[in-house]
Structures are given as structure tokens and as C-alpha cells.
Short mmCIF file of C-alpha atoms and ligand atoms in Angstrom, two decimals:
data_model
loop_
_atom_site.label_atom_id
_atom_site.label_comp_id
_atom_site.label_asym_id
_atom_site.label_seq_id
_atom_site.Cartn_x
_atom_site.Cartn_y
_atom_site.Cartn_z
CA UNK C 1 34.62 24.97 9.96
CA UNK C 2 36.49 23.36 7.17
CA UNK C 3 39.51 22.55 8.66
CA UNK C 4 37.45 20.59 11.55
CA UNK C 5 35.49 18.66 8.87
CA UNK C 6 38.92 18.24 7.25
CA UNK C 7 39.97 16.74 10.60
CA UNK C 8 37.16 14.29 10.57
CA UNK C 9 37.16 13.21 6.60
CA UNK C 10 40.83 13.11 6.48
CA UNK C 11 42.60 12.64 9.93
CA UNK C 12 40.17 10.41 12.58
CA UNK C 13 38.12 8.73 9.92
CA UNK C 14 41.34 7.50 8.55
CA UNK C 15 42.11 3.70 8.31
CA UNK C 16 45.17 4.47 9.81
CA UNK C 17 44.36 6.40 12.29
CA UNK C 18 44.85 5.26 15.58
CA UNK C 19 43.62 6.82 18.88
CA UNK C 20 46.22 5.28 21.40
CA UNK C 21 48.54 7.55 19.23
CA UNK C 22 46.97 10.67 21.07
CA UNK C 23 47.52 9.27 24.41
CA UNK C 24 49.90 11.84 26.39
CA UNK C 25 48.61 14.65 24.08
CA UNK C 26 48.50 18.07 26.50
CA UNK C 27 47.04 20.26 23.71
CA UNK C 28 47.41 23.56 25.59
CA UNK C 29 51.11 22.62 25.48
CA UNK C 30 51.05 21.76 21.78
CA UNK C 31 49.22 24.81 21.48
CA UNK C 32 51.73 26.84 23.47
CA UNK C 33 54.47 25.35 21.20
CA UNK C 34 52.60 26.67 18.08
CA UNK C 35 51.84 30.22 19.74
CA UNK C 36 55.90 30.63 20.42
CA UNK C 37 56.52 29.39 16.96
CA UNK C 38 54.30 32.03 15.06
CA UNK C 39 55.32 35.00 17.65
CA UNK C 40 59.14 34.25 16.94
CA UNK C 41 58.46 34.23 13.09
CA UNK C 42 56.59 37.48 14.09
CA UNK C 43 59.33 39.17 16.02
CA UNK C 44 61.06 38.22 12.71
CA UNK C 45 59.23 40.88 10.59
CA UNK C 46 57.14 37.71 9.71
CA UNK C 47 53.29 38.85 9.07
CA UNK C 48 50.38 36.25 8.25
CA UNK C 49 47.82 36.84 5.58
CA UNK C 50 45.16 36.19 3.45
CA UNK C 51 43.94 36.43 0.01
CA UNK C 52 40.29 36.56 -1.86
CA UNK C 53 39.56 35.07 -5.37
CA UNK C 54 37.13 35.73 -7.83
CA UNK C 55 35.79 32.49 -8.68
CA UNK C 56 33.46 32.04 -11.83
CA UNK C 57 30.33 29.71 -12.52
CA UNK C 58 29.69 29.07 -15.74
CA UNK C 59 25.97 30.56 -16.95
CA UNK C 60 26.06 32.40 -13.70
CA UNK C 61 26.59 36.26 -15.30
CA UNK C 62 27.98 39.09 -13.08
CA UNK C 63 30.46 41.39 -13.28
CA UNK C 64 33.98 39.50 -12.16
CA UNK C 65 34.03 42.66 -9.35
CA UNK C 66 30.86 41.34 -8.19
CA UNK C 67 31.66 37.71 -8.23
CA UNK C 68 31.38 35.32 -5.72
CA UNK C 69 34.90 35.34 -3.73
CA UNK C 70 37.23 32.05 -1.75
CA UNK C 71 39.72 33.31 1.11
CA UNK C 72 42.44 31.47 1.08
CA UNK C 73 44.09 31.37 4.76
CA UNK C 74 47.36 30.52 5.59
CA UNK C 75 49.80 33.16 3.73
CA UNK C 76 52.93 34.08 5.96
CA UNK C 77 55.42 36.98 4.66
CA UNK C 78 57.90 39.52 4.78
CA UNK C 79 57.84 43.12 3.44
CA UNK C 80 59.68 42.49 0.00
CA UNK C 81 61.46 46.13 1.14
CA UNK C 82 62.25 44.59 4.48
CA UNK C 83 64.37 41.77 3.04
CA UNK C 84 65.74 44.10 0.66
CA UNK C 85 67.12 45.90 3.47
CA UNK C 86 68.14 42.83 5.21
CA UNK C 87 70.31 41.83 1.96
CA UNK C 88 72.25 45.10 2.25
CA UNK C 89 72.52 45.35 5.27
CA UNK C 90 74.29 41.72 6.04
CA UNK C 91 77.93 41.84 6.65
CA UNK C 92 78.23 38.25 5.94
CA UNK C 93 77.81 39.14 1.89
CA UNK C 94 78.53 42.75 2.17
CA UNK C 95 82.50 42.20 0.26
CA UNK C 96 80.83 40.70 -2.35
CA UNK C 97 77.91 42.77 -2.96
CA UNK C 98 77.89 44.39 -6.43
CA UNK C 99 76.07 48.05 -6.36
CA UNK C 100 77.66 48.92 -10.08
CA UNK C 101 77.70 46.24 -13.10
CA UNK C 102 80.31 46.39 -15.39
CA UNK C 103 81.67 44.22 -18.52
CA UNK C 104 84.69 41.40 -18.10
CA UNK C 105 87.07 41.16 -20.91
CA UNK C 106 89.45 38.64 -21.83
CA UNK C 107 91.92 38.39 -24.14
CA UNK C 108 93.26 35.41 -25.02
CA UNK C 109 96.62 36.38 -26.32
CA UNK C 110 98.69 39.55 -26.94
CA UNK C 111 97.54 39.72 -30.50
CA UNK C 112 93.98 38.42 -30.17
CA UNK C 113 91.12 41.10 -29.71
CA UNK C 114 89.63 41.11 -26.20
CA UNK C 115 86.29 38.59 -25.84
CA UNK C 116 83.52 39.76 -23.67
CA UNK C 117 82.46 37.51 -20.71
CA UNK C 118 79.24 36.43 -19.34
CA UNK C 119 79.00 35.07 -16.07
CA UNK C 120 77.15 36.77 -13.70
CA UNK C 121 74.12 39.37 -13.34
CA UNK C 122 75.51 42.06 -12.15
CA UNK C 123 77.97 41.76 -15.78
CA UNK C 124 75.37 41.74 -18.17
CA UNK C 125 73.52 44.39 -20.67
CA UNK C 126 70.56 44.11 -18.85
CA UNK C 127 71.70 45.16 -15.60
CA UNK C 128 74.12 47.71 -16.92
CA UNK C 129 71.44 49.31 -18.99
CA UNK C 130 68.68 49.35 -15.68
CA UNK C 131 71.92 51.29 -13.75
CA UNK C 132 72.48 53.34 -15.99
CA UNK C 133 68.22 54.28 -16.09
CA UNK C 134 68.14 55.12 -12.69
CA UNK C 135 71.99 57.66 -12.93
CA UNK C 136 69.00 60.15 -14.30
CA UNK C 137 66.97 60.39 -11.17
CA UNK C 138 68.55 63.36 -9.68
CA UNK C 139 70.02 63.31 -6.10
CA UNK C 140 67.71 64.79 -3.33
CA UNK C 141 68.95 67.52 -1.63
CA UNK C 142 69.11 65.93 1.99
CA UNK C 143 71.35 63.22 0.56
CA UNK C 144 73.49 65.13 -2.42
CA UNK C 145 76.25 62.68 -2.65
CA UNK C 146 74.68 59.64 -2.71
CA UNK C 147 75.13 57.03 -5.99
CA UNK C 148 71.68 55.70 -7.31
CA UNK C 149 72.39 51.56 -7.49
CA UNK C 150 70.34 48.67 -8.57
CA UNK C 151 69.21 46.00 -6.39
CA UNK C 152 68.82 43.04 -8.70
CA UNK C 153 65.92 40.94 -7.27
CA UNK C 154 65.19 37.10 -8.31
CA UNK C 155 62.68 35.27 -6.76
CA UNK C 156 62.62 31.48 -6.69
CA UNK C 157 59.78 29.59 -5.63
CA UNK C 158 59.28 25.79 -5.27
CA UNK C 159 56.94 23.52 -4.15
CA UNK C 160 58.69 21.02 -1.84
CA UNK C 161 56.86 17.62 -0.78
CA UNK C 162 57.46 17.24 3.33
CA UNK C 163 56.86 13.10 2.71
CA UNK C 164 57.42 10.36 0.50
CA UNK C 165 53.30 9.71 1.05
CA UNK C 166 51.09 11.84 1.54
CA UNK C 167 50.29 15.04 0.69
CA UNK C 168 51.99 17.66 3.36
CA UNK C 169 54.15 20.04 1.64
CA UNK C 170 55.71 23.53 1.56
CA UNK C 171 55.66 26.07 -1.03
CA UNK C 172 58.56 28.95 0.22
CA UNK C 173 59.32 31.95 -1.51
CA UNK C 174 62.82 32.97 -1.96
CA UNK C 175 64.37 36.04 -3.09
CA UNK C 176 67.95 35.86 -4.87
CA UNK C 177 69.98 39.28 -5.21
CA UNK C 178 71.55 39.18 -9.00
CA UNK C 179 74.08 41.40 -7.15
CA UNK C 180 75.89 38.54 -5.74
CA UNK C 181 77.75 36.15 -7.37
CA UNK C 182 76.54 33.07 -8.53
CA UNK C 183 79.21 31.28 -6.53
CA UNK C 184 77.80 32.53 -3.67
CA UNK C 185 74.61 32.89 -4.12
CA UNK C 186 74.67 28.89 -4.98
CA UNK C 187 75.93 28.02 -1.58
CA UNK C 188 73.90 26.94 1.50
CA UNK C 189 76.25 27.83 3.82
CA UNK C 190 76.57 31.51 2.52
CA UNK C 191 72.97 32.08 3.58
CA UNK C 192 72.47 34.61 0.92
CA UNK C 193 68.94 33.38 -0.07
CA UNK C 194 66.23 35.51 1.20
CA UNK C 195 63.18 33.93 3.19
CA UNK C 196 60.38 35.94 1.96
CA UNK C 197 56.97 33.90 1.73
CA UNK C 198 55.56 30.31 2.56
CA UNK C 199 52.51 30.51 -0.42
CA UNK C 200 49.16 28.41 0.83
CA UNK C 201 47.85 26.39 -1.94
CA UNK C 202 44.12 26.26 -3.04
CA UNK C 203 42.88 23.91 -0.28
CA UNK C 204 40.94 20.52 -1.23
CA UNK C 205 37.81 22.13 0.53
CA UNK C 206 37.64 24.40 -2.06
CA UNK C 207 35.76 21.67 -4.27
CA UNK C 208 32.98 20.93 -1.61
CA UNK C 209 32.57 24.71 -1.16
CA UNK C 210 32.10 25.23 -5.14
CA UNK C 211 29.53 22.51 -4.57
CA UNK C 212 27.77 24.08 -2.14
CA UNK C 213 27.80 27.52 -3.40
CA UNK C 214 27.20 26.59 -6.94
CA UNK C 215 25.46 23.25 -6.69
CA UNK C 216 27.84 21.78 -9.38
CA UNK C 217 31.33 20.44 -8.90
CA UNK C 218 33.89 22.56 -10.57
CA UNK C 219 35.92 21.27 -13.32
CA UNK C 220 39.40 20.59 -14.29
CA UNK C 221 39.78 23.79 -16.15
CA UNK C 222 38.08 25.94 -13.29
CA UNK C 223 40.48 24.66 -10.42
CA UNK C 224 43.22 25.13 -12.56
CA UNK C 225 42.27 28.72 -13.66
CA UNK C 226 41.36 29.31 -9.39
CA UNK C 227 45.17 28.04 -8.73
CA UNK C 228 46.34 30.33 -11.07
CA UNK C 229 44.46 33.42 -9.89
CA UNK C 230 45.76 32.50 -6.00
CA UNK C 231 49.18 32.80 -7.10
CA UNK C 232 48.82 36.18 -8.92
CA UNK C 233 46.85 37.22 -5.83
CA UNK C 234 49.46 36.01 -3.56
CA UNK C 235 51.95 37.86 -5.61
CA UNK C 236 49.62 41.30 -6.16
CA UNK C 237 49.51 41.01 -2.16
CA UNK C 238 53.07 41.51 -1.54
CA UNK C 239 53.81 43.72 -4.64
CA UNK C 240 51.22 46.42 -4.43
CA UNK C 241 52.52 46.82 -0.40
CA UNK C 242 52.42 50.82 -0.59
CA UNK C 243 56.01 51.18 0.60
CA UNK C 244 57.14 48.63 -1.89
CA UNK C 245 55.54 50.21 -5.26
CA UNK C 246 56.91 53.89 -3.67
CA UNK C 247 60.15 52.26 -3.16
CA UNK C 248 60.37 50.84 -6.35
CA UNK C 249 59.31 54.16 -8.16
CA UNK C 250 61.27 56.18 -6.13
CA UNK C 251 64.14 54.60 -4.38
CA UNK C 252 65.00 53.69 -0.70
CA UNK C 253 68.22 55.10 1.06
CA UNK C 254 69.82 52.06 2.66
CA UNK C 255 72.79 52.51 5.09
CA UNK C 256 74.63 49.18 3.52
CA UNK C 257 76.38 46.80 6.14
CA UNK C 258 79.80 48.51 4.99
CA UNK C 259 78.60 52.11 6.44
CA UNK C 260 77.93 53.73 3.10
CA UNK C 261 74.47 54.95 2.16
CA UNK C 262 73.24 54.54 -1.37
CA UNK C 263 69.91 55.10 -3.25
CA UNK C 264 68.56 51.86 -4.26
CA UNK C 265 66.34 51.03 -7.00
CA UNK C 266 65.06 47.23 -6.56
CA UNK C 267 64.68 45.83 -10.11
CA UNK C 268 63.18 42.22 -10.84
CA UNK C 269 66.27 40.60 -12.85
CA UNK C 270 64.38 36.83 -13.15
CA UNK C 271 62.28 34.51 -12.01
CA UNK C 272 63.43 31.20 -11.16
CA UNK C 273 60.99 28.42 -11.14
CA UNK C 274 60.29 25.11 -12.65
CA UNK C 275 57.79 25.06 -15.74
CA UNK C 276 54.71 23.54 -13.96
CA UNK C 277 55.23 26.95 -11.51
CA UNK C 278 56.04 29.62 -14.44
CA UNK C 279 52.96 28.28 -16.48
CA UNK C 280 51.27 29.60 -13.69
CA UNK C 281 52.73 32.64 -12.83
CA UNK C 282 53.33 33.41 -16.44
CA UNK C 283 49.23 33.14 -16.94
CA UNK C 284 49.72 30.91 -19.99
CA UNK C 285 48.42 27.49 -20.99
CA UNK C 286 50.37 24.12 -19.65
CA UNK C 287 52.09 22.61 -22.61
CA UNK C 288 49.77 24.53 -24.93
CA UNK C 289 50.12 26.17 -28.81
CA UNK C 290 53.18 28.40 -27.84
CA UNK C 291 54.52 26.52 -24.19
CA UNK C 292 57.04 29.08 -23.84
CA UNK C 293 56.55 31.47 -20.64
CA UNK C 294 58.83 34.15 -22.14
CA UNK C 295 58.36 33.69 -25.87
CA UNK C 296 55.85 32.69 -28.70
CA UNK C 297 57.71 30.10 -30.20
CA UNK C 298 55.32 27.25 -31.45
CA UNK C 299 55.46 23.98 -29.84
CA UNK C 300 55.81 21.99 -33.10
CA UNK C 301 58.86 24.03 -33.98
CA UNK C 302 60.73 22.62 -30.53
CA UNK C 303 62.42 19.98 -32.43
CA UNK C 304 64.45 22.45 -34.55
CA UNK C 305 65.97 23.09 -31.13
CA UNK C 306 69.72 24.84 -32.39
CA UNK C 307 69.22 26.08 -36.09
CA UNK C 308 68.72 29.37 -37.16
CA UNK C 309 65.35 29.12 -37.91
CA UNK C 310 64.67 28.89 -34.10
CA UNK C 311 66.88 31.41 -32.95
CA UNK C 312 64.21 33.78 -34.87
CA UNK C 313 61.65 31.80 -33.70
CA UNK C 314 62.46 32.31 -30.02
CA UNK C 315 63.12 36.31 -30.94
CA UNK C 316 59.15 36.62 -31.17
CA UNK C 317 59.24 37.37 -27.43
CA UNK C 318 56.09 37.61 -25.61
CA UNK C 319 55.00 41.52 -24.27
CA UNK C 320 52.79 42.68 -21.35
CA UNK C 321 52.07 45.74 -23.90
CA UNK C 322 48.02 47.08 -24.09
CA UNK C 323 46.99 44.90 -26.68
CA UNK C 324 47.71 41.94 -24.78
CA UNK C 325 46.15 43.71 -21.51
CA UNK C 326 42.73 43.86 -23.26
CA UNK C 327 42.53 40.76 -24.42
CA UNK C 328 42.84 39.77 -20.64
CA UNK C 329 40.00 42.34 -19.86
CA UNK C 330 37.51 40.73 -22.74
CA UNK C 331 38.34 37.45 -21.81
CA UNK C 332 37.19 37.76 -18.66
CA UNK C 333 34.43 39.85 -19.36
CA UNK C 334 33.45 36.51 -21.49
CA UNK C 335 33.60 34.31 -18.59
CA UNK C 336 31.96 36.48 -15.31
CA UNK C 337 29.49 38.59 -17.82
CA UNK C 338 29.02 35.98 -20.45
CA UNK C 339 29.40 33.11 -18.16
CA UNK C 340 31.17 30.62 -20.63
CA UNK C 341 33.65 28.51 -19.32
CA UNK C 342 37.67 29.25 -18.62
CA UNK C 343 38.38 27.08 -21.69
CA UNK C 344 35.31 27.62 -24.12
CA UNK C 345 35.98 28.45 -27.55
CA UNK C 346 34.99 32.31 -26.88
CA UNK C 347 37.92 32.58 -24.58
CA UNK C 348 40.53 30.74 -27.00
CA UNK C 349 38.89 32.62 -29.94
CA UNK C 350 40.74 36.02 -27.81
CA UNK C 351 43.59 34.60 -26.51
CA UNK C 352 44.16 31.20 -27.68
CA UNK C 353 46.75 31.29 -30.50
CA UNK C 354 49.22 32.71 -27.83
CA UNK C 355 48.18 30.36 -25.17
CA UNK C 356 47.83 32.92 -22.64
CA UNK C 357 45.10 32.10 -19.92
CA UNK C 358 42.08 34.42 -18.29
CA UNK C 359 44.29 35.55 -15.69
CA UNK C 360 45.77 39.41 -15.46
CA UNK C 361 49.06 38.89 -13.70
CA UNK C 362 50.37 40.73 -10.59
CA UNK C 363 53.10 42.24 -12.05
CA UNK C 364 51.52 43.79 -14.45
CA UNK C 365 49.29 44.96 -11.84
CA UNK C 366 51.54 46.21 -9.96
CA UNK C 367 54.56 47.43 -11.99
CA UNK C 368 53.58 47.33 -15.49
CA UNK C 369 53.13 51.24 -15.36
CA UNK C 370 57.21 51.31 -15.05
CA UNK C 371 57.62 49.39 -18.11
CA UNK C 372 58.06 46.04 -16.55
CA UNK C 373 57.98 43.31 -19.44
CA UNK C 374 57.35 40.37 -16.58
CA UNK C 375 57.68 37.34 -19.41
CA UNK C 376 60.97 38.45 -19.69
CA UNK C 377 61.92 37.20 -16.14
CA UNK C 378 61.13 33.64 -17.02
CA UNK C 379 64.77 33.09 -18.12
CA UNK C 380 65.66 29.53 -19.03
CA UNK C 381 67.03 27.77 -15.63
CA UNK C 382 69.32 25.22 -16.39
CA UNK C 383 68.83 22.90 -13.90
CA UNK C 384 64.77 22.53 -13.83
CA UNK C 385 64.75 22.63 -17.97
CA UNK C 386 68.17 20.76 -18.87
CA UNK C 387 69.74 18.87 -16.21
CA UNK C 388 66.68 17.57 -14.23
CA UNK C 389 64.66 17.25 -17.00
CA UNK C 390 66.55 16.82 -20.68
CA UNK C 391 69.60 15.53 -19.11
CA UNK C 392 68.73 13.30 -16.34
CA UNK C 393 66.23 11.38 -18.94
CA UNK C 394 69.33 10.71 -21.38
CA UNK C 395 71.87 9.91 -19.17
CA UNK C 396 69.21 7.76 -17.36
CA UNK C 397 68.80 5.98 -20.94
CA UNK C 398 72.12 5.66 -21.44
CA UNK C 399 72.98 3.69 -18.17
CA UNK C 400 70.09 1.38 -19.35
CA UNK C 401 71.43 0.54 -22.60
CA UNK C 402 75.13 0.27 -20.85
CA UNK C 403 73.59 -2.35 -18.24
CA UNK C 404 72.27 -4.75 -21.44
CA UNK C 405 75.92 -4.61 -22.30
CA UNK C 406 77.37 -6.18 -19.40
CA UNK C 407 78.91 -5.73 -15.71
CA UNK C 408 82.53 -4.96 -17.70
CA UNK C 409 80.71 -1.87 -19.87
CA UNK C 410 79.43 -0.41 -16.47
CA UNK C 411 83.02 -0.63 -14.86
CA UNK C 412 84.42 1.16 -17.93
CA UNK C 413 82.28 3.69 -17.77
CA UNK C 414 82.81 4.28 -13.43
CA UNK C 415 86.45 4.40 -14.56
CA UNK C 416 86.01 7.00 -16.77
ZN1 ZN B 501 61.00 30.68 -25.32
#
């Protein structure tokens, strides 16, 4: 019903629209096209779905279990174990696949004491530590010689806009493996970026359906809090998969592309994304008191960016622990029993001074109970944080000032 009054409003009541355009059109062929398209990305492993959200009224009181629920349509996937398995199993990476992390050294003379590297995922602490977790699971007796390994997972998720106008876009899930190197990873042609999701967004019916369930329009604060909870939901769909939270528990046995079975443990290593995304998958507030997705620095001590004084500041790291949990639980308690508002003061009074939102995310849903800490995925990504946003906005300043300067400043600086 919506998307045929979305055809009307939006497509053939358009000023633009003209009807000489659909001359030709055999729509059981176009249809045919589409059917073909959706049954190859099925034979794929490709699955569509959808996903409910609570959505609250303010003054209307009822339990958030009980409250009134949007579909969103339009969610197409893969088993998170079935790309796992595809990332083992390609031969393509399989030579460059790391199953145990280690530490580089360098020394930079005879005499000099050897200097620890960093470079790659499968080198640091943090994956070294998570391998040597899962050495204690003991070896099952139908597979006795088989070495428990990590599989280092790092999704990366984007919105991408199709057009220059308009408003068509994609929004496709990727999963990185932490076991490859960067320098692969990194290259297009290497192919070693996992397809996993294409994420629907919250639809712009969902305002005229707020309207006429609740008889209000909703406001700023409620769509935002609604986009957040489709994310998490999107999220809690594919992570709380039975085979995936039994895999991740208690291993897979993969045959890898190289012939050798091993006993993998997927791990979530980070979570690329640009800051608009992580605010909302890290449930906090956009720009608010502490900004940071992964820690509770304050946003007026950003400018001491370097010093010491921020290094400790950024060391107050944020935790999924039970503390935080209830807050989560009260605050929305607040808004579908109380029926304040997503942003009233009742909800900030709970949750406020860490700028954490209403929202209970889904990997604490789903894998907080093995001591997943998901805030610490939200590692600083250099490109979305420094060069497309610090960097490109100096050096973009700087080739202003050089062009007051004169035609012979900008040559200098192409020669050099
Ligand atoms: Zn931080």
C-alpha cells in the first residue's frame, strides 16, 4: 500500500515525470528481469528479510514489549557463518591467510635492542591474546588434532548515494577478515571484502504512518531514536542467527581452501564506519557531552588533542558492563511506561552525562554474555576521521590561501 502511494506522491505526480518515458515498457519482462535478479542473489546463499521496531508515543504508556511495532521491508543477507566459510575457503587469499598472530621485531642495528612493530591485525596484543583464549577449549574427540584459530571479523558499512540528485542510495554491509593483510585487504582487485548485507533504511512513509497511528507527527528526536533502533535490529537479526551465536560460542570446523581443517573461533576485531554511522550503532548521542563511540572523553577537552592530559582522558574507555545495561532498561522503561519523550530530561537525567541514547545495542544482545566490550570495535579509521575529514579541510585551506598568492605559488607547490 505504501509503496503504491509512494508511486503516486513521488514518481507520476512528479513535475518531471513524463509518461511518453513509459512507452515500450513490457512490465512482465521488467518483472521477469527482477525475478532472475533476486533468484541468482538467492542461489547465492542470499536470503531477504525483515525487521519490527518498537516505536514510542509520547504520553501513550505501555510496556515497550507491548508497543506499537513498524516492519521495515527490504533487508537482503547472508549467514554471517556462511561468509565466514566463504573467506576460508577461497583459494584466491588462502597464501595469505593468517590462522596464528604473532609479534614483528626489528632491530635497527647490531647493537640497538629489537623495536616491536605494528602493522597489521593479525600482529597485535589483541588478537594474540583472543588466540591464545580459545588454545583452552579442548579438542573434541572426532577431530583430536585440530588447532583452535581466530577468525578476525570487521565489518564496514557505508551508506553510498546512487545519484548526484536525488535520493536513491545503497547501504551494503561488508565484512573484512583482520586475518589478511592490510595490503590486501585494501585492494579491489583482491576481492577479499565480504558481501554480507544491503541494510533498508527507515522509509519516508514511516512519518505518515506515525501520523496515522498516533495522530501526531513524530519529531526529530523520535525518527532519529527509530533509525537507531532499525540498525540494532538489523544487526540483532543477523547476530542472534542460532548457528552463528553456537558458532561463535563453540567453534566451527572449516576445511580451509589449502585442505587443512581447523577449529575456528570468529571474533569481532573492529568496526569500520564513518561517525554519522558509529553514533548510531554505538547507541550514543550525535556530537553530544562525550562524542566519542569508544570512549568518554569530553567534547570540550578535544582541543588538547596530543598532550598527556588527553591520553588519560581517552583511557576512560566506555564499557557494555551491567551498570550501563540498566540504565538502558530504566531509560526505556521512562519512555514506553512513563511515556516522556526520547530526549526529555528524565531520560538524560539516566544516561545523559555519557551521551548514550535509549537504545540496547545488538551486540550486547547477542554476545555480551561472552564478554564482548562492542565500544571497543569503534577503532579510530583514518581515512573517515583524518584524511576525509581533518585533512582534506586543511589542505583544502591551504590551496586557498596558495591561490591569493599567485599562479607562480601554485606551480611551486605542483613541482614539489
Ligand atoms: Zn575516544
Amino acid at each position: 500500500m505504501t509503496d503504491v502511494q509512494h508511486l503516486i506522491d513521488n514518481v507520476i505526480l512528479h513535475k518531471d515525470f513524463k509518461a511518453e518515458d513509459l512507452q515500450g515498457v513490457n512490465l512482465a519482462r521488467e518483472l521477469k528481469k527482477l525475478d532472475t535478479f533476486e533468484s541468482s542473489l538467492k542461489g547465492q546463499g542470499w536470503k531477504k528479510g525483515s525487521v519490527k521496531i518498537s516505536v514510542p508515543c509520547p504520553k501513550k504508556k505501555v510496556a515497550k514489549s507491548e508497543a506499537v511495532e513498524f516492519e521495515i521491508e527490504g533487508l537482503l543477507y547472508q549467514d554471517l557463518t556462511t561468509v565466514i566459510k566463504n573467506a576460508c575457503q577461497d583459494e584466491t587469499t588462502i597464501g595469505s591467510f593468517h590462522t596464528t598472530p604473532f609479534k614483528e621485531m626489528w632491530k635497527p642495528s647490531d647493537n640497538a635492542s629489537p623495536v616491536r612493530l605494528y602493522g597489521e591485525a593479525y600482529m597485535s596484543d589483541e588478537m594474540i591474546n583472543t588466540y591464545e583464549e580459545v588454545q583452552n577449549v579442548p579438542p573434541r574427540p572426532d577431530y583430536p588434532d585440530v588447532e583452535n584459530v581466530v577468525v578476525e571479523l570487521a565489518p564496514y558499512s557505508d551508506t553510498t548515494m546512487l545519484a548526484q540528485f536525488g535520493t536513491a542510495f545503497l547501504w551494503p554491509v561488508y565484512i573484512y577478515f583482520g586475518n589478511l593483510s592490510k595490503y590486501i585487504r585494501s585492494q579491489p582487485s583482491s576481492h577479499a571484502a565480504h558481501h554480507m548485507a544491503y541494510f533498508p533504511s527507515l522509509p519516508d512513509s514511516f512519518s505518515n504512518w506515525y501520523w496515522e497511528t498516533f495522530g501526531t507527527v513524530p519529531s526529530e528526536a523520535t525518527i532519529t531514536h527509530c533509525k537507531q533502533e532499525l540498525i540494532q535490529a538489523l544487526w540483532l537479526l543477523i547476530l542472534s542467527a542460532p548457528d552463528f551465536v553456537q558458532v561463535y560460542q563453540y567453534g566451527i570446523f572449516i576445511c580451509f581452501a589449502d585442505q587443512v581443517i581447523h577449529h575456528v573461533f570468529p571474533r569481532f576485531f573492529a568496526y569500520m564506519a564513518d561517525y554519522p554511522e558509529k553514533v548510531l550503532l554505538a547507541c550514543i548521542r550525535n556530537l553530544g557531552t562525550c562524542p566519542c563511540p569508544r570512549c568518554l572523553i569530553k567534547k570540550k577537552y578535544l582541543p588538547g588533542l596530543g598532550t598527556r592530559v588527553d591520553i588519560q582522558q581517552r583511557a576512560k574507555l566506555r564499557t557494555c558492563d551491567q551498570r550501563y545495561q540498566d540504565k538502558i532498561e530504566t531509560t526505556q522503561k521512562i519512555i514506553y511506561e512513563n511515556g516522556y519523550v526520547v530526549n526529555s530530561k528524565a531520560v538524560n537525567r539516566v544516561i545523559g552525562s555519557e551521551s548514550f541514547t535509549p537504545t540496547r545495542s545488538a551486540f550486547i544482545s547477542a554476545l555480551s554474555q561472552f564478554g564482548l566490550n562492542f565500544f571497543s570495535l569503534f577503532v579510530v579509521d583514518l581515512m573517515h576521521k583524518f584524511k576525509l575529514g581533518v585533512w582534506k579541510g586543511v589542505f583544502t585551506h591551504l590551496i586557498q590561501i596558495l591561490y591569493t598568492q599567485g599562479a607562480e605559488v601554485i606551480a611551486e607547490f605542483d613541482r614539489r
